[in-house]
Short mmCIF file of C-alpha atoms in Angstrom, two decimals:
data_model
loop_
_atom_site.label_atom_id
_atom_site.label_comp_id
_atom_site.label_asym_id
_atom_site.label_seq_id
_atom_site.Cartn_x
_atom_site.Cartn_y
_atom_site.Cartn_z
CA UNK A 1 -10.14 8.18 -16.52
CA UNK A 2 -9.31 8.52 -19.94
CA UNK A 3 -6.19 10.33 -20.02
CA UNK A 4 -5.25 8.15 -17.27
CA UNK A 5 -1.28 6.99 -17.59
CA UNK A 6 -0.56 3.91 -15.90
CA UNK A 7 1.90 3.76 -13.78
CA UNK A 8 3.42 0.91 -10.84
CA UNK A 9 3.64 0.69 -7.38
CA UNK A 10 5.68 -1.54 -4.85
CA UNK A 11 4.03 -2.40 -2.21
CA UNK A 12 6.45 -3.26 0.49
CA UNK A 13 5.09 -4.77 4.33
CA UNK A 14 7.25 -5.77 6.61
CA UNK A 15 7.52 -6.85 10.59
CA UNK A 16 10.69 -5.53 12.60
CA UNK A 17 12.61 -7.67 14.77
CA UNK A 18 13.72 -6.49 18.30
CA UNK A 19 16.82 -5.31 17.34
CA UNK A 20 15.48 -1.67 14.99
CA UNK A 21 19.35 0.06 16.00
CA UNK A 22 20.16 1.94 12.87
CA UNK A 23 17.31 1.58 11.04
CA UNK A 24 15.76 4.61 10.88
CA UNK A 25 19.06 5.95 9.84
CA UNK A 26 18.89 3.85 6.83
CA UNK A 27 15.02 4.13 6.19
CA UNK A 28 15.41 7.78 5.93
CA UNK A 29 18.65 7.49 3.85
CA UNK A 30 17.06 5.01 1.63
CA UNK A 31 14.08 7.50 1.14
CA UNK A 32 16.68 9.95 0.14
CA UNK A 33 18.17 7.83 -1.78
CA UNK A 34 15.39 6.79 -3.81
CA UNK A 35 13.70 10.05 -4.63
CA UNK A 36 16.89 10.74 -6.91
CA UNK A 37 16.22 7.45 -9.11
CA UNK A 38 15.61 7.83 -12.37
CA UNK A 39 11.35 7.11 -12.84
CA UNK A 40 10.77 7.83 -9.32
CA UNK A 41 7.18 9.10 -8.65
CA UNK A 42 6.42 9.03 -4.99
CA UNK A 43 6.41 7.28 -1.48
CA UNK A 44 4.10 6.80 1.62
CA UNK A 45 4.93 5.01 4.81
CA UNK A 46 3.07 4.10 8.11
CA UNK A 47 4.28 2.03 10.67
CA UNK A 48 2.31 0.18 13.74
CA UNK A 49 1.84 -3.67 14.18
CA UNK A 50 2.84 -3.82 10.48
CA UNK A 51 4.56 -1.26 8.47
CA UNK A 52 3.69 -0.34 4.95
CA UNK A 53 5.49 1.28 2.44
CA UNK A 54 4.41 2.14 -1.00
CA UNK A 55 6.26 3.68 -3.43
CA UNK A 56 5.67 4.58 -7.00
CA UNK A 57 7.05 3.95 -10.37
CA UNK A 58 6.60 5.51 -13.75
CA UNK A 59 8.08 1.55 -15.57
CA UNK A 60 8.92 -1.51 -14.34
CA UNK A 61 12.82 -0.64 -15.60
CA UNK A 62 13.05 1.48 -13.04
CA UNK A 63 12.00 -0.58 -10.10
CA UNK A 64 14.33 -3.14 -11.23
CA UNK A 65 16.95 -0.54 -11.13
CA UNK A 66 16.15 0.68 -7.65
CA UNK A 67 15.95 -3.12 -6.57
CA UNK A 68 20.00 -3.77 -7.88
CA UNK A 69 21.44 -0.52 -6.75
CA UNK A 70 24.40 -1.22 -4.45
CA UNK A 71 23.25 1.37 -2.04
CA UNK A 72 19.84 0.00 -1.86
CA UNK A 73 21.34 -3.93 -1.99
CA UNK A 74 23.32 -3.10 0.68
CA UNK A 75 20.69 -1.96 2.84
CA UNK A 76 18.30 -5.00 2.00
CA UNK A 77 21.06 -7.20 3.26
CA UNK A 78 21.02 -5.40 6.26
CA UNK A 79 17.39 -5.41 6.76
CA UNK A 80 17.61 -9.18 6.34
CA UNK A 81 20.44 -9.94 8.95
CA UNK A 82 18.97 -7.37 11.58
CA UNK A 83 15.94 -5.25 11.26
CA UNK A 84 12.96 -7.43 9.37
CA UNK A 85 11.38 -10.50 10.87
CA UNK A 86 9.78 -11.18 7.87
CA UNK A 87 8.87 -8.96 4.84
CA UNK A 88 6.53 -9.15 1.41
CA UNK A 89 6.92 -7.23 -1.91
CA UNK A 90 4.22 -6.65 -4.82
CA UNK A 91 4.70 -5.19 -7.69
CA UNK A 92 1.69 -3.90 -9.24
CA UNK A 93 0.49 -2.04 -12.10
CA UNK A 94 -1.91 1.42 -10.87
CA UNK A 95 -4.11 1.14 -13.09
CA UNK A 96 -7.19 3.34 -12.10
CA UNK A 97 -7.27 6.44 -9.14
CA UNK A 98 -9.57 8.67 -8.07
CA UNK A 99 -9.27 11.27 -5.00
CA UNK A 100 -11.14 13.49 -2.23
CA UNK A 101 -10.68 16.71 -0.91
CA UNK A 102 -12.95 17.94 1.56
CA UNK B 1 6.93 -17.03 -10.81
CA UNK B 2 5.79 -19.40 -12.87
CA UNK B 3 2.13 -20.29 -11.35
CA UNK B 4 1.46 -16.98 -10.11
CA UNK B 5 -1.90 -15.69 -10.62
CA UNK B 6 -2.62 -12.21 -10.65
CA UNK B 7 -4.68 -10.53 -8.53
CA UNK B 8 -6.07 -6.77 -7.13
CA UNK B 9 -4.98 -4.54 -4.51
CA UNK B 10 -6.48 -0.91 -3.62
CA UNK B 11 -4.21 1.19 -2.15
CA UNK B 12 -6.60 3.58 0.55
CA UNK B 13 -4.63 6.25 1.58
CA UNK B 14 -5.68 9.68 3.56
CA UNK B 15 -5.49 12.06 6.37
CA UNK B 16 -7.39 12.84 9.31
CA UNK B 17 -9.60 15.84 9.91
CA UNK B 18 -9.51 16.98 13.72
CA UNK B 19 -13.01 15.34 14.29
CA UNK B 20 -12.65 11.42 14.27
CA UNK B 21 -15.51 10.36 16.46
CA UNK B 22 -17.04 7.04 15.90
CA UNK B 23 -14.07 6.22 13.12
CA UNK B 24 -12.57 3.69 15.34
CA UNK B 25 -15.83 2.17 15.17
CA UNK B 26 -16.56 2.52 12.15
CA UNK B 27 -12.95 1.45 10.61
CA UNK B 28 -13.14 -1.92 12.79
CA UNK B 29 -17.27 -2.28 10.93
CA UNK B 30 -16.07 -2.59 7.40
CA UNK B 31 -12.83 -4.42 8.43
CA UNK B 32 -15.34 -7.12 9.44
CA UNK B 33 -17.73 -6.09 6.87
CA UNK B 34 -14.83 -7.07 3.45
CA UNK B 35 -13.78 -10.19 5.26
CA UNK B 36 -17.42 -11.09 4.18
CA UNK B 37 -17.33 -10.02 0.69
CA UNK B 38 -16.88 -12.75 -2.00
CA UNK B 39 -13.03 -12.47 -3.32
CA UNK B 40 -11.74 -10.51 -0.35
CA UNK B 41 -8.38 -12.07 -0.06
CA UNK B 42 -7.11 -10.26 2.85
CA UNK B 43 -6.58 -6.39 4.64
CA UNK B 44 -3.12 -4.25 6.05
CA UNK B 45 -3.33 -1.10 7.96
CA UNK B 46 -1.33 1.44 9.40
CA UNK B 47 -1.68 5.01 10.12
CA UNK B 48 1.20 7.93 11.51
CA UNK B 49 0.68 11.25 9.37
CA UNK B 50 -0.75 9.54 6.55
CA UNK B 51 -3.28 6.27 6.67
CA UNK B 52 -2.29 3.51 4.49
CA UNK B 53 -4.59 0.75 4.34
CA UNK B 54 -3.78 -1.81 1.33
CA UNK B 55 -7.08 -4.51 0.63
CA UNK B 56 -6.53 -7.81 -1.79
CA UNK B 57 -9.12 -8.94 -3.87
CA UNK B 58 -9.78 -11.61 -6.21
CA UNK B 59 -10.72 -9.55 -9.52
CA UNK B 60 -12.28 -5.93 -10.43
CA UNK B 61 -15.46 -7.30 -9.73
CA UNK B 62 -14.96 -7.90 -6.42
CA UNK B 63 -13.78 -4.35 -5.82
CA UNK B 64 -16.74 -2.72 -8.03
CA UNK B 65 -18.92 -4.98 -6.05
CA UNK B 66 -17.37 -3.46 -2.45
CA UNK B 67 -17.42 -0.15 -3.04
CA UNK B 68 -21.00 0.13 -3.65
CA UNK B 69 -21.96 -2.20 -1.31
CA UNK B 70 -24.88 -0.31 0.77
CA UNK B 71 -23.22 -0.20 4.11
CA UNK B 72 -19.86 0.61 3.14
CA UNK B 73 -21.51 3.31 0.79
CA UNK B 74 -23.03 4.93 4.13
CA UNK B 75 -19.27 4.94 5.94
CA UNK B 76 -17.95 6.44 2.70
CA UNK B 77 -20.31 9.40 3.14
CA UNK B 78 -19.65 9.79 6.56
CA UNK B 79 -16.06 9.44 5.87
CA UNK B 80 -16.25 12.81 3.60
CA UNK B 81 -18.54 14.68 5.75
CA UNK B 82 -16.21 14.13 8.99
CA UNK B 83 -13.28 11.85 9.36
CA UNK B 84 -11.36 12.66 6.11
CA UNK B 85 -9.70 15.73 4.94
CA UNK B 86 -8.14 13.96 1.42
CA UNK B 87 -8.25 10.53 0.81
CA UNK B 88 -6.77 8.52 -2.60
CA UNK B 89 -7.70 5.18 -3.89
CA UNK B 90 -5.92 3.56 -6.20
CA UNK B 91 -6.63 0.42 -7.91
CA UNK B 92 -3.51 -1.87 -9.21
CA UNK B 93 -2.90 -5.22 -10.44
CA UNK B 94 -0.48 -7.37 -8.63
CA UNK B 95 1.69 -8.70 -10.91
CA UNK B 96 4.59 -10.04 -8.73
CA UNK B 97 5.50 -10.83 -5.36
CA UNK B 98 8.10 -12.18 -3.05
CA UNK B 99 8.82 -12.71 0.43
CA UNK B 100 11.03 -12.57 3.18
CA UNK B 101 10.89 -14.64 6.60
CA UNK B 102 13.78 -15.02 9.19
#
């Protein structure tokens, strides 16, 4: 733990509507799209009743940048008119981790 | 913004060995099991390739106090020995949050 950097994470849930035409298109896009921001550390999704995406941050600068760029704006806008019934974001500061491999 | 009070998240996340007997079981157990603890605040799960399950709690305490909690403790053990390959916990602050509804 001690050389442990801290580090932020966006914890995004959402619920789809009926209407999902396109948007894996765009998820994947996004995903694409995100991996070549600037402070860009990772991402993990898994869908079923709810989906849950988490992605990670190395500052909280760059998830405001990923929130306002017009790629990403555009798609939100989308998400809101079509794809998401309803959706939640955290933003949250990692601030301990630990891991198993068997 | 303004009244927001901070609070905890741990972010579960892992894969599957081959052998997942008695996880169902076992997953549904300790789902019931942290709706009991003091400062559980709530539970989202979903699982494709990779297993995200994201738990809110009130404070650290409440987490420290979980994870060695004597039943969970067993299901963590059997989680090693059989139902997890690699598994990573990491525990964040939630600093921020909004929502969406339609």
């Amino acid at each position: 733990m001690n050389n442990f950097k801290p580090y932020f994470a966006v914890i995004f849930t959402s619920k789809h509507t009926n209407n999902i035409s396109g948007y894996t298109e765009m998820a994947n896009k996004m995903e694409q799209l995100a991996k070549l921001q600037k402070g860009f550390l990772g991402m993990e999704s898994a869908r079923n009743e709810v989906g849950i995406t988490v992605s990670y941050w190395e500052s909280l600068e760059a998830i405001r940048h990923w929130k306002i760029n017009t790629e990403h704006m555009l798609a939100q806008k989308l998400g809101k008119e079509k794809w998401y019934s309803w959706y939640n974001v955290k933003i949250c500061k990692v601030e301990r981790e630990y891991e198993f491999k068997s």
